[in-house]
Short mmCIF file of C-alpha atoms in Angstrom, two decimals:
data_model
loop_
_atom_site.label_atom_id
_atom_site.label_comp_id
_atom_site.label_asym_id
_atom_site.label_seq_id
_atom_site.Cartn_x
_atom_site.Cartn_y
_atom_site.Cartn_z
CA UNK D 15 10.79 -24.05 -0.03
CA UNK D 16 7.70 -24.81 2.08
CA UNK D 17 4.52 -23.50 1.54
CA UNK D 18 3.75 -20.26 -0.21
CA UNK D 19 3.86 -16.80 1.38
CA UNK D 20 2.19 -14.50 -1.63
CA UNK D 21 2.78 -10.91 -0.48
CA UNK D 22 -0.21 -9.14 -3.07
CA UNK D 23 -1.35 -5.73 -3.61
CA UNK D 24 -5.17 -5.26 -3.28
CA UNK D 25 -5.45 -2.03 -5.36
CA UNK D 26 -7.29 0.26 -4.26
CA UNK D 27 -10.85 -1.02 -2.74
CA UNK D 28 -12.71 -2.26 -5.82
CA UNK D 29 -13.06 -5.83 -6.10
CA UNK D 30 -12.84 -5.55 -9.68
CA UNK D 31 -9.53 -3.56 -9.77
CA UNK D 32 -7.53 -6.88 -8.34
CA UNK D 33 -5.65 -8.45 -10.40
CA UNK D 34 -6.48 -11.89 -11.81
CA UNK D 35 -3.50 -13.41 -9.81
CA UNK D 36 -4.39 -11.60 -6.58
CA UNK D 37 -7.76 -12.59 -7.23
CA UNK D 38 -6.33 -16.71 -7.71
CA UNK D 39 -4.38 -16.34 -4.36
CA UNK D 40 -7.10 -15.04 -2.36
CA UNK D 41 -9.41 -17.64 -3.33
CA UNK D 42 -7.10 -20.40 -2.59
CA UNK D 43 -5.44 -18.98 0.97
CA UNK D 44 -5.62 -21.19 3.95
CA UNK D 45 -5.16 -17.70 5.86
CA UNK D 46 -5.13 -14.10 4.63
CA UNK D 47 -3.15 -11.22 6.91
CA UNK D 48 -4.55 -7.95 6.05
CA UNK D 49 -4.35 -4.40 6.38
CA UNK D 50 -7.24 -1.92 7.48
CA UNK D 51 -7.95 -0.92 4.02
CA UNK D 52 -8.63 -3.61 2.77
CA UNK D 53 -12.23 -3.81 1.86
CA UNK D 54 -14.95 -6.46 3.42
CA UNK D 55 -16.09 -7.03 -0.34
CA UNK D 56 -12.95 -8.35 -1.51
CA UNK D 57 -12.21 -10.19 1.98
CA UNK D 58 -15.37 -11.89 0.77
CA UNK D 59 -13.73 -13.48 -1.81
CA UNK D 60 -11.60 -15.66 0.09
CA UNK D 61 -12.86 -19.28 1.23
CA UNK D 62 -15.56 -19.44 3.86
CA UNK D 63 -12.85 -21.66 6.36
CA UNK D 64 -10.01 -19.59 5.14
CA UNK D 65 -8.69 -17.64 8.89
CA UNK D 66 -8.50 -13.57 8.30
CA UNK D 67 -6.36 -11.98 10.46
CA UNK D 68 -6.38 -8.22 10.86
CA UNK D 69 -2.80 -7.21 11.27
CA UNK D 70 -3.22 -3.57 9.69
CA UNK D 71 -2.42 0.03 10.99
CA UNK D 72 -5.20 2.00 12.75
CA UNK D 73 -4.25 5.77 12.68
CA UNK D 74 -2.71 6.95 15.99
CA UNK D 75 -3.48 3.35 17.34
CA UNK D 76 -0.44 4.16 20.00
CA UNK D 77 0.87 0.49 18.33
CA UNK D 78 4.71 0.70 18.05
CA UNK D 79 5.47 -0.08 14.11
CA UNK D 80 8.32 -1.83 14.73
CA UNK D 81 6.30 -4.32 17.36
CA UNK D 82 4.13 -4.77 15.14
CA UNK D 83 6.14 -5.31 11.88
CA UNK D 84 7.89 -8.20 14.04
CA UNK D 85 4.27 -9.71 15.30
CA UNK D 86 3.02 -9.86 11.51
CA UNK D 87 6.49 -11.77 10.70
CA UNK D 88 6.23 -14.07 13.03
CA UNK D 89 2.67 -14.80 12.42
CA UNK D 90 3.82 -15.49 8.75
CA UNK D 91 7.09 -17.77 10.03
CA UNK D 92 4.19 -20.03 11.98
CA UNK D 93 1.78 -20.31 9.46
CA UNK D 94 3.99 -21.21 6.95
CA UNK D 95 5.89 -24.20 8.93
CA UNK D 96 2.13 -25.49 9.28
CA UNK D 97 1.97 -25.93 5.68
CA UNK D 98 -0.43 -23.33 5.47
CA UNK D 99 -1.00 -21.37 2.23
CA UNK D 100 -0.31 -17.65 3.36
CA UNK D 101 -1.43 -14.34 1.58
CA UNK D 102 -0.14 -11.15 2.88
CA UNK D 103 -2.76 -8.60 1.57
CA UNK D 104 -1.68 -5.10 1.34
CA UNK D 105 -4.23 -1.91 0.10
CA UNK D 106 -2.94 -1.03 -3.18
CA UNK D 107 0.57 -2.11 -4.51
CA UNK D 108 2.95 -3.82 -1.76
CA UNK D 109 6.13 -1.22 -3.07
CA UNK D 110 4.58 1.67 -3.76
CA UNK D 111 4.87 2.92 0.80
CA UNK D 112 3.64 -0.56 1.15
CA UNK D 113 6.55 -1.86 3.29
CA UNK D 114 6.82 -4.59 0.54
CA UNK D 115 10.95 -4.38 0.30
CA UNK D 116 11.26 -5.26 4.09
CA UNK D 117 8.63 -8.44 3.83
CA UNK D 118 10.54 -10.02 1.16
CA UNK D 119 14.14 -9.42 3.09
CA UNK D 120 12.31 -11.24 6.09
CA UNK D 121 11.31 -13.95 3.60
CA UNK D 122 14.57 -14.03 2.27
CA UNK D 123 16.59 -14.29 5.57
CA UNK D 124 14.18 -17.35 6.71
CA UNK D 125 14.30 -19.01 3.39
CA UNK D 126 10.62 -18.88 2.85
CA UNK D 127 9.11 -19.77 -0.45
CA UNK D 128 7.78 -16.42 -1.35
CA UNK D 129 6.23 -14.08 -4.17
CA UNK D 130 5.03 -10.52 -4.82
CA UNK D 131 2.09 -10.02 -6.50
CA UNK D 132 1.75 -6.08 -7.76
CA UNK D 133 -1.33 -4.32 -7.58
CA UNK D 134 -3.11 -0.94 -9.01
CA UNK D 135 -1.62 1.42 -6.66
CA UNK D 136 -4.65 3.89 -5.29
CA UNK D 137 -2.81 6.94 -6.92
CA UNK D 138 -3.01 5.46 -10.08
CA UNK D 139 -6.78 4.45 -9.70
CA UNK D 140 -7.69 8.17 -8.72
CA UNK D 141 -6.09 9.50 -12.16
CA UNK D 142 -7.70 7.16 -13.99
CA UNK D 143 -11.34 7.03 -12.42
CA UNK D 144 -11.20 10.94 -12.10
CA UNK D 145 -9.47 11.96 -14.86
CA UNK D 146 -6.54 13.67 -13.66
CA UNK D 147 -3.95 14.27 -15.65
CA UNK D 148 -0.48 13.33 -14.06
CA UNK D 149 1.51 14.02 -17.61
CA UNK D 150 0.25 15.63 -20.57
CA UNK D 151 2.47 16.57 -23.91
CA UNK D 152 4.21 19.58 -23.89
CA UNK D 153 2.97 20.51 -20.41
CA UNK D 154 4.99 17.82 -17.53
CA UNK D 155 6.95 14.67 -18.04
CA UNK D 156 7.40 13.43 -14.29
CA UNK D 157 5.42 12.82 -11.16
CA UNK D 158 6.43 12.11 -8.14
CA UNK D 159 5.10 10.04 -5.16
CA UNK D 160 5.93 11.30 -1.97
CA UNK D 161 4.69 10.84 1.60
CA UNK D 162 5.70 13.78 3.44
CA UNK D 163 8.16 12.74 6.22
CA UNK D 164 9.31 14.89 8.73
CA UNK D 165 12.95 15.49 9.65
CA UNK D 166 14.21 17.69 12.12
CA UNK D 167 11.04 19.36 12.27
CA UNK D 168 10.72 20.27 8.70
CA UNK D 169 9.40 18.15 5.38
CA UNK D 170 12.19 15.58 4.74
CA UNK D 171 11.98 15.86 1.05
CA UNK D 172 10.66 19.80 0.81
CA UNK D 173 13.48 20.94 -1.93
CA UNK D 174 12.41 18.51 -3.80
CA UNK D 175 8.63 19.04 -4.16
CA UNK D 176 9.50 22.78 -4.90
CA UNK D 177 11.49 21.77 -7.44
CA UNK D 178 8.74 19.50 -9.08
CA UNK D 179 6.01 21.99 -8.52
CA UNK D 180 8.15 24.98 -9.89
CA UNK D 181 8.64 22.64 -13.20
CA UNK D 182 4.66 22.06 -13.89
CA UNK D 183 4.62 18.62 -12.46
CA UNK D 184 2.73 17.36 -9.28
CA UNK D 185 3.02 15.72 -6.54
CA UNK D 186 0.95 12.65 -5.47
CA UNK D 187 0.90 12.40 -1.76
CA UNK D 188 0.63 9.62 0.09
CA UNK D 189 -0.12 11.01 4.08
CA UNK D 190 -2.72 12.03 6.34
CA UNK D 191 -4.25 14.95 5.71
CA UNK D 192 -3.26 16.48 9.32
CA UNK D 193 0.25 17.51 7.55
CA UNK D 194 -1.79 19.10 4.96
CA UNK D 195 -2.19 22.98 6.21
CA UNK D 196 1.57 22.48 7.05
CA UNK D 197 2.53 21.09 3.75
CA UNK D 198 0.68 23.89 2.11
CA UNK D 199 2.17 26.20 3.86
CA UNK D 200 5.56 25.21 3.63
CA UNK D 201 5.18 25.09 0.21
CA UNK D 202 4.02 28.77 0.00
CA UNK D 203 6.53 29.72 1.96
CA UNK D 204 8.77 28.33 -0.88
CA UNK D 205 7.69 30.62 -3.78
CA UNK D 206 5.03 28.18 -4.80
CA UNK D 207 2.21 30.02 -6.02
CA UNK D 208 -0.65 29.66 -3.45
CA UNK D 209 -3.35 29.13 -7.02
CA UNK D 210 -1.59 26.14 -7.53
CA UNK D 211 -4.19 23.01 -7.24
CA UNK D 212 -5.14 20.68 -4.46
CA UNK D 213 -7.13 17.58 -5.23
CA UNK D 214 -7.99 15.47 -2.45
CA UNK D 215 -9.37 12.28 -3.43
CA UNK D 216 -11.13 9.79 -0.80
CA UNK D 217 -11.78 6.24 -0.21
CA UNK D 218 -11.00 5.98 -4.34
CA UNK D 219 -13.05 3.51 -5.95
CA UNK D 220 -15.04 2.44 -3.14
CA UNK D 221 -18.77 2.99 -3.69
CA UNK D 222 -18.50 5.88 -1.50
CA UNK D 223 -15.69 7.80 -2.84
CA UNK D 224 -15.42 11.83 -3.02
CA UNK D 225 -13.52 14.30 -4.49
CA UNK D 226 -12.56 17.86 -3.20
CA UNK D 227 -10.47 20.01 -5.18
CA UNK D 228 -8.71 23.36 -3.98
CA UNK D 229 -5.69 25.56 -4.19
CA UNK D 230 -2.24 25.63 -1.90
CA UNK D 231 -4.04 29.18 -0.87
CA UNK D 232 -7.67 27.63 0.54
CA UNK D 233 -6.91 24.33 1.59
CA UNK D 234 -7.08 24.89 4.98
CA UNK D 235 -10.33 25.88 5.30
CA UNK D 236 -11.52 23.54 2.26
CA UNK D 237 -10.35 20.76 5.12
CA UNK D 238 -12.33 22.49 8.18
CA UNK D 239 -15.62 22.65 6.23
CA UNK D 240 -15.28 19.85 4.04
CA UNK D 241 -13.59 17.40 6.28
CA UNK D 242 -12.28 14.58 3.40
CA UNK D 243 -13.17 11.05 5.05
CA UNK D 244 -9.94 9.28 5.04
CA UNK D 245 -8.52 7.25 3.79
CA UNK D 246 -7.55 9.86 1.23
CA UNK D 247 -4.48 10.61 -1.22
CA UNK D 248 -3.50 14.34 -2.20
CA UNK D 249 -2.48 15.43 -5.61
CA UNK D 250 -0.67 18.67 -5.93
CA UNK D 251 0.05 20.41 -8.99
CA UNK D 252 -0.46 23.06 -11.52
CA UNK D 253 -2.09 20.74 -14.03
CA UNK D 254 -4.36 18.69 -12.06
CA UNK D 255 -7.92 19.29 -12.58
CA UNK D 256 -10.68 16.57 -12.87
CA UNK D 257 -11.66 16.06 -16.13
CA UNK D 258 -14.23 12.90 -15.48
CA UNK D 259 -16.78 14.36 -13.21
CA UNK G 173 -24.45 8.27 -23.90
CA UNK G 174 -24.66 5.12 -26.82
CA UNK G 175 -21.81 2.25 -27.07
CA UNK G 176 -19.18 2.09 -24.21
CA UNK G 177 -15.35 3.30 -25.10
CA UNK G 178 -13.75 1.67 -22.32
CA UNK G 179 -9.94 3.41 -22.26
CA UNK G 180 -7.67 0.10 -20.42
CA UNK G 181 -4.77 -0.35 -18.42
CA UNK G 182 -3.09 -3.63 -19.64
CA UNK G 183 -0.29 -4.33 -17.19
CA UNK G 184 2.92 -5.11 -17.87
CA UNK G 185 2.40 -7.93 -20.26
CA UNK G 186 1.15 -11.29 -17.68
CA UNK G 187 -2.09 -11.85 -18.57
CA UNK G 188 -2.80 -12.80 -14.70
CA UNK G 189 -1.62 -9.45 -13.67
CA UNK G 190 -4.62 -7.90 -15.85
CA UNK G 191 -7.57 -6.44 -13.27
CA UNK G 192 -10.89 -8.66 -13.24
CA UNK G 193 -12.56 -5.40 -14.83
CA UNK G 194 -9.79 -5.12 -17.64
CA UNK G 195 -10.32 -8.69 -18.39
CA UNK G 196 -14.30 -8.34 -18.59
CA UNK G 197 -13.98 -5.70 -20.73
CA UNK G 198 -11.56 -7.42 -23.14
CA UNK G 199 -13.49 -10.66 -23.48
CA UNK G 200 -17.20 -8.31 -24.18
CA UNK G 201 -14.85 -6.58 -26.66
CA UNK G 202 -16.57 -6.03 -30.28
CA UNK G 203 -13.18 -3.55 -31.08
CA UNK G 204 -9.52 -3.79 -29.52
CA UNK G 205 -7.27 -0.69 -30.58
CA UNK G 206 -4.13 -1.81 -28.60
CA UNK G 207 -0.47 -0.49 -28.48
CA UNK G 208 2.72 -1.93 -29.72
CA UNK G 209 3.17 -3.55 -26.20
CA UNK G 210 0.43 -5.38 -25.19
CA UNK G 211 0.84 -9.06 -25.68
CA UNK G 212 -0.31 -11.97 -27.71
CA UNK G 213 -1.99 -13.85 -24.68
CA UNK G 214 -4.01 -10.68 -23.95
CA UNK G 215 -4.87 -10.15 -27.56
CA UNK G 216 -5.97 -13.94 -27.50
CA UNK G 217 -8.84 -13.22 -24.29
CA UNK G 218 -10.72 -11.60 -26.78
CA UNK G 219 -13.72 -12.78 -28.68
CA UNK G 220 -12.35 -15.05 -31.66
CA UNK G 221 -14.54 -11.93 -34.03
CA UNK G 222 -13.76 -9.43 -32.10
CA UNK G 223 -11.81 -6.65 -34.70
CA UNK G 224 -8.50 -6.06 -33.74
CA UNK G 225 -6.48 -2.87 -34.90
CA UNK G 226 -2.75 -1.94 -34.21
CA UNK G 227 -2.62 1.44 -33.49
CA UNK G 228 1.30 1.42 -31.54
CA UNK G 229 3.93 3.31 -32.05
CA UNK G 230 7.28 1.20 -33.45
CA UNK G 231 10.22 3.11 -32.25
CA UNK G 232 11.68 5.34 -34.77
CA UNK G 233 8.66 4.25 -36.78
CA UNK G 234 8.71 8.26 -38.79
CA UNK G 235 5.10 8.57 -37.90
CA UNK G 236 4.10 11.63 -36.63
CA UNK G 237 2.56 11.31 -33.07
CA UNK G 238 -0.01 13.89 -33.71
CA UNK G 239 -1.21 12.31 -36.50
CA UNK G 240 -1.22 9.27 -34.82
CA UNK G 241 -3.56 10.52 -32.11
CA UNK G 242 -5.56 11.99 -34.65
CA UNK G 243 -5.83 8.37 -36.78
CA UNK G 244 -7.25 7.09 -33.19
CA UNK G 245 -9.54 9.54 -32.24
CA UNK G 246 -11.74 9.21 -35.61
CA UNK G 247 -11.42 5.28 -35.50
CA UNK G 248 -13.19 6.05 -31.94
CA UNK G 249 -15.56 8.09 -33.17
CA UNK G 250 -16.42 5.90 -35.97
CA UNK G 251 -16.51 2.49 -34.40
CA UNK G 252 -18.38 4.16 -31.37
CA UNK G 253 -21.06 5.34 -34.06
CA UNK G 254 -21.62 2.07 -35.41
CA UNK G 255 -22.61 1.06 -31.66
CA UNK G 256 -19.60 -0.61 -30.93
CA UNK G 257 -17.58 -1.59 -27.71
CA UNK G 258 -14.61 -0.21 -28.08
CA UNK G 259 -11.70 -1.19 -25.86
CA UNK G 260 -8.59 1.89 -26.08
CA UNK G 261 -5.62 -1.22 -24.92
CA UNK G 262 -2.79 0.28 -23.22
CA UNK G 263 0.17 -1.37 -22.10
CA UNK G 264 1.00 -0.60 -18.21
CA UNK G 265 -1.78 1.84 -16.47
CA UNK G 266 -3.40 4.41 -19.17
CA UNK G 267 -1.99 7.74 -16.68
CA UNK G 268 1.31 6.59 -16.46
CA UNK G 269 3.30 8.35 -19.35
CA UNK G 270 -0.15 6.70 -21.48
CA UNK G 271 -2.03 9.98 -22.91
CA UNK G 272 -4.61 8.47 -20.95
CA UNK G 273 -5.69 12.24 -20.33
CA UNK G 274 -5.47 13.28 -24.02
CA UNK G 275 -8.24 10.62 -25.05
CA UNK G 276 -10.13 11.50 -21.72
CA UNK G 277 -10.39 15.33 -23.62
CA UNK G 278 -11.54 13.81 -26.50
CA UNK G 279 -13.98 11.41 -25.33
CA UNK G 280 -15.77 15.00 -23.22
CA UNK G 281 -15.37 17.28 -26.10
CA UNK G 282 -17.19 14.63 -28.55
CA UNK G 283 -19.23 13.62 -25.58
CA UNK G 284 -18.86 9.81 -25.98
CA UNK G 285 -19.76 7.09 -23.45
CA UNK G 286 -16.19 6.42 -21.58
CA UNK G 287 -14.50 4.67 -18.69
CA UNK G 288 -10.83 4.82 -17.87
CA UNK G 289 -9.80 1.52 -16.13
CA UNK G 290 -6.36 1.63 -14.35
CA UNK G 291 -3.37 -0.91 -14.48
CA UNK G 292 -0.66 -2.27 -13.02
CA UNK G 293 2.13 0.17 -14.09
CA UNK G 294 5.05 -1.51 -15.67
CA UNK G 295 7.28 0.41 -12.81
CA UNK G 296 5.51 -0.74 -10.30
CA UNK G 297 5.19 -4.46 -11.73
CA UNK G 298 9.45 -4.79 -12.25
CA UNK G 299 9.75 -3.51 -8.18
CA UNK G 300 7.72 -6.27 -6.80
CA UNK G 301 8.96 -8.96 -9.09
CA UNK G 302 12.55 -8.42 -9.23
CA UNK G 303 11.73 -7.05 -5.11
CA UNK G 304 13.23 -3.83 -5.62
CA UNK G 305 12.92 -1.43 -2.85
CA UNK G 306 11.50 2.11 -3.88
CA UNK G 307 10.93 3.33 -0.07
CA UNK G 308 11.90 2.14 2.73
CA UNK G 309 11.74 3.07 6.74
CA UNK G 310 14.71 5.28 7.36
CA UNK G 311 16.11 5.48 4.23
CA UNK G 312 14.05 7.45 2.07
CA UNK G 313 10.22 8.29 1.73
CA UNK G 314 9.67 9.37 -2.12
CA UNK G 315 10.09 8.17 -5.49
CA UNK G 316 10.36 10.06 -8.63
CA UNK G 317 8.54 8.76 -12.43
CA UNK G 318 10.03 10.58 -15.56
CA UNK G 319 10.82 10.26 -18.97
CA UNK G 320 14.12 12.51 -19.97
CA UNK G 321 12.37 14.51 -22.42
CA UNK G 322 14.64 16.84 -24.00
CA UNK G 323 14.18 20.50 -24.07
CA UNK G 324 16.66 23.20 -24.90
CA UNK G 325 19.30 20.48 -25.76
CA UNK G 326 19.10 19.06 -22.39
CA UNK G 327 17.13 16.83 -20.32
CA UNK G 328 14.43 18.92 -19.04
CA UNK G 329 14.11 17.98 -15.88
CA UNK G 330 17.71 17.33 -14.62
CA UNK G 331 17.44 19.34 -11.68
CA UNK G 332 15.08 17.78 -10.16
CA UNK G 333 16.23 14.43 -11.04
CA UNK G 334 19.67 15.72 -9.40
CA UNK G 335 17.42 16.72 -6.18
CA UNK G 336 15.91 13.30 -5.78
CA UNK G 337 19.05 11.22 -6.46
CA UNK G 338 21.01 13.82 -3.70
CA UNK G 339 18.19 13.18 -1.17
CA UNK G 340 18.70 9.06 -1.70
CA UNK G 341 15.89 8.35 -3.35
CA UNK G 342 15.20 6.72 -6.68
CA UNK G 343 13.74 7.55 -10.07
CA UNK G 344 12.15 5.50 -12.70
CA UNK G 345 12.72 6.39 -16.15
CA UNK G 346 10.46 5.52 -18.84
CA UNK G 347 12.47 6.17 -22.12
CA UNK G 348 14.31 4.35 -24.46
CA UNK G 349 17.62 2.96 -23.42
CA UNK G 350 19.19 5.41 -26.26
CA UNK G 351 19.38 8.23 -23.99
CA UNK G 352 20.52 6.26 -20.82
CA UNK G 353 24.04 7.21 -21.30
CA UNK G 354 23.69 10.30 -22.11
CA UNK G 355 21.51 11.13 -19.00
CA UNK G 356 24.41 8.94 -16.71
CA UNK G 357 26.81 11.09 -17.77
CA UNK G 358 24.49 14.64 -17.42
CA UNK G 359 23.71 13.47 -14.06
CA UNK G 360 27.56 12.39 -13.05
CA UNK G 361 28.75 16.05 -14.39
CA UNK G 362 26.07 17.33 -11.41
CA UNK G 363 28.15 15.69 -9.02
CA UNK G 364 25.96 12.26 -8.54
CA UNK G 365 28.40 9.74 -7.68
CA UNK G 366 29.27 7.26 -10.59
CA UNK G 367 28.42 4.49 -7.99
CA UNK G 368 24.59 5.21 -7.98
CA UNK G 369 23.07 1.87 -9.05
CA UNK G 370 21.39 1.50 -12.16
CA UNK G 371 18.63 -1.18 -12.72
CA UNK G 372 17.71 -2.19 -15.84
CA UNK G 373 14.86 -4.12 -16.32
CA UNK G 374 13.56 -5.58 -19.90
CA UNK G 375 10.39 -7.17 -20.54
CA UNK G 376 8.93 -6.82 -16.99
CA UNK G 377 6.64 -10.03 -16.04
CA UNK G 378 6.97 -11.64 -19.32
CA UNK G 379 8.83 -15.13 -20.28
CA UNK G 380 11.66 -13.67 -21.23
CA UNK G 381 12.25 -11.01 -18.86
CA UNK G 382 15.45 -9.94 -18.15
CA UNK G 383 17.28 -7.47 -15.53
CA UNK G 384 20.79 -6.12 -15.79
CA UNK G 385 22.70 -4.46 -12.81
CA UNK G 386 25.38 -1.75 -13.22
CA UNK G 387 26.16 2.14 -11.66
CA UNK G 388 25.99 5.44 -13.91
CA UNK G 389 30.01 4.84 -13.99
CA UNK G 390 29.73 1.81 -16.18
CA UNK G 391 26.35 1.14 -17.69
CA UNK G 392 27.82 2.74 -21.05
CA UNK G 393 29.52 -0.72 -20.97
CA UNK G 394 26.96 -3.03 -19.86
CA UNK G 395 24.58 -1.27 -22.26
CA UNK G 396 27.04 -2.10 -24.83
CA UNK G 397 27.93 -5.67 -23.90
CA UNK G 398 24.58 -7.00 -22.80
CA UNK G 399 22.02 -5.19 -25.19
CA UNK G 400 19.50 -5.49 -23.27
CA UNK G 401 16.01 -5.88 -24.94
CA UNK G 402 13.27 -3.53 -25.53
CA UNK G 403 10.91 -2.27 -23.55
CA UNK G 404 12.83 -1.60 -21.10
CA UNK G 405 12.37 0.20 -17.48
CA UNK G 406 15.03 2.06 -16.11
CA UNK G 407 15.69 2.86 -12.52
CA UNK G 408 18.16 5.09 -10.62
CA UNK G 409 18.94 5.54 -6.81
CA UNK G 410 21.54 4.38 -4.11
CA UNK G 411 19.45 2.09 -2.84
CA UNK G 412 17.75 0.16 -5.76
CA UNK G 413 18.55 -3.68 -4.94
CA UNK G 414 17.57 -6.57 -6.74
CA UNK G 415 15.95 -8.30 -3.50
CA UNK G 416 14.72 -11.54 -5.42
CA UNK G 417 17.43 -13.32 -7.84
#
């Protein structure tokens, strides 16, 4: 057993979209590993002598993932034979292309005393703070959550979002929005129609967040003039307007 | 503008895995409406006068779901007239498979005072506690939400399901555990391998919860042997582990 590693989902910026457990383990760390996106207002929350170590992802950094994966286990392997009480704070929900699954096999394999804490995953948040409907009666009854991989030069996963788009339901992406034009593209390419809807949806529920919506057909130069601040999720689909404006 | 109809995500039944803003709202409550779902503990935050009102759906309950909706929407209306805080309780998030966006339409056409407030999606809650990987480095990079609506006789959306299953990845279904062997055996005729793993996971994050393990070749059997209780989650994919025993 040992002391406790508590491997929590932030959601997605708002202090008052953590949950009340996250919120419990945060307050009571002795040291809190987090990712960029986590936000300075609910780092805040943590004790005043609690140690914050930034352990997170900047993009094209030039950091190997796997070096770095290994650096943020063994900080957590230390920590914890100090007694320490450890939180592992992730933006959003640790499973949801959170990298929770491997954390809790390292726990596992070094018998540490551990626990995931789920959080409201920053897809979720958007639909909910702007209104976007992700299912609707008689219109879609699936959504998927995808991040746009490449293999062998191509989307990993591209059959698949043509078949979800050609049924009526979307797509909630979870990439950088340089694969965008490609994406869109690709997609078009596919038979999807290019009046098929784009939202983009940055830094969600962050004082600061913005919305840009578009079709598979303008995107591209909706991105060039716009330029979304990151970080930002992408939801693609027939049926996705913003209701809440 | 007048009284605030706040439309809430309740989580998957822990009370500490409600948001600090779900919670806030819940304990200023003058009105709960709240689904079938959402447990006694979270009824219990609320203010000891605070009007409570059962508006869930019992399964095979012969209600019809329009009417339902329709029973809701003028209790809204009403209760918001009398210059009430309303609180819409959901179980899980309120976009999720909720008709979070059907009362978002209403609130705009009737142009009340509303907030959506997202949750901790039962899906997402039964992955992190039972550490079940959805995505993982190298193995696959997308995960699919349905229901296994019917249309035409058939699940409507078996293609696609057969298109994420092919490509490795997984799929949570939200549906009742009537259909599950039905859908096994739909998916095993499109040439998905009866070893696929089948998670079943019943009253996520709640005392009693309970998980059951089988593949689409024999969860006719466990389903019949183990009965496992409602609500239940339901996930499908070659990968899908249960990480933490």
């Amino acid at each position: 057993m040992g002391s406790l590693i508590s491997i929590v989902g932030a959601g997605p910026g708002d202090p008052e979209l953590l949950t009340i457990k996250a919120l419990k383990r945060i307050q009571d760390a002795d040291c809190i590993l987090h990712d960029a996106l986590v936000s300075d207002e609910i780092m805040n929350l943590a004790k005043p002598d609690a140690q914050r170590i930034y352990v997170g992802k900047l993009y094209q950094d030039g950091q190997d993932q796997t070096d770095r994966q290994e650096w943020i286990n063994q900080l957590i392997i230390e920590l914890a034979g100090k007694g320490q009480k450890v939180v592992r704070l992730k933006s959003g929900d640790p499973m949801i292309f959170g990298r929770g699954a491997e954390e809790i096999r390292f726990c596992i394999e070094n018998s540490l005393n551990y626990e995931v804490i789920p959080g409201v995953t920053s897809a979720l948040g958007a639909a909910s703070l702007y209104g976007i409907p992700l299912t609707e009666r008689g219109k879609n009854s699936m959504v998927l959550f995808g991040t746009g991989h490449y293999c062998e030069g191509d989307f990993c996963d591209l059959e698949t979002f043509v078949s979800v788009l050609k049924s009526g339901s979307p797509i909630i992406f979870f990439m950088g929005l340089n694969k965008l034009v490609r994406l869109a593209q690709r997609l078009m390419d596919q038979a999807i129609s290019p009046e098929i809807k784009v939202q983009i949806l940055s830094k969600v529920s962050q004082p600061d967040s913005v919305a840009f919506e578009g079709t598979l057909g303008n995107i591209a130069q909706i991105l060039e003039t716009e330029k979304p601040p990151m970080p930002a999720l992408v939801i693609i689909g027939k049926n996705v307007e913003r209701l809440s404006k």
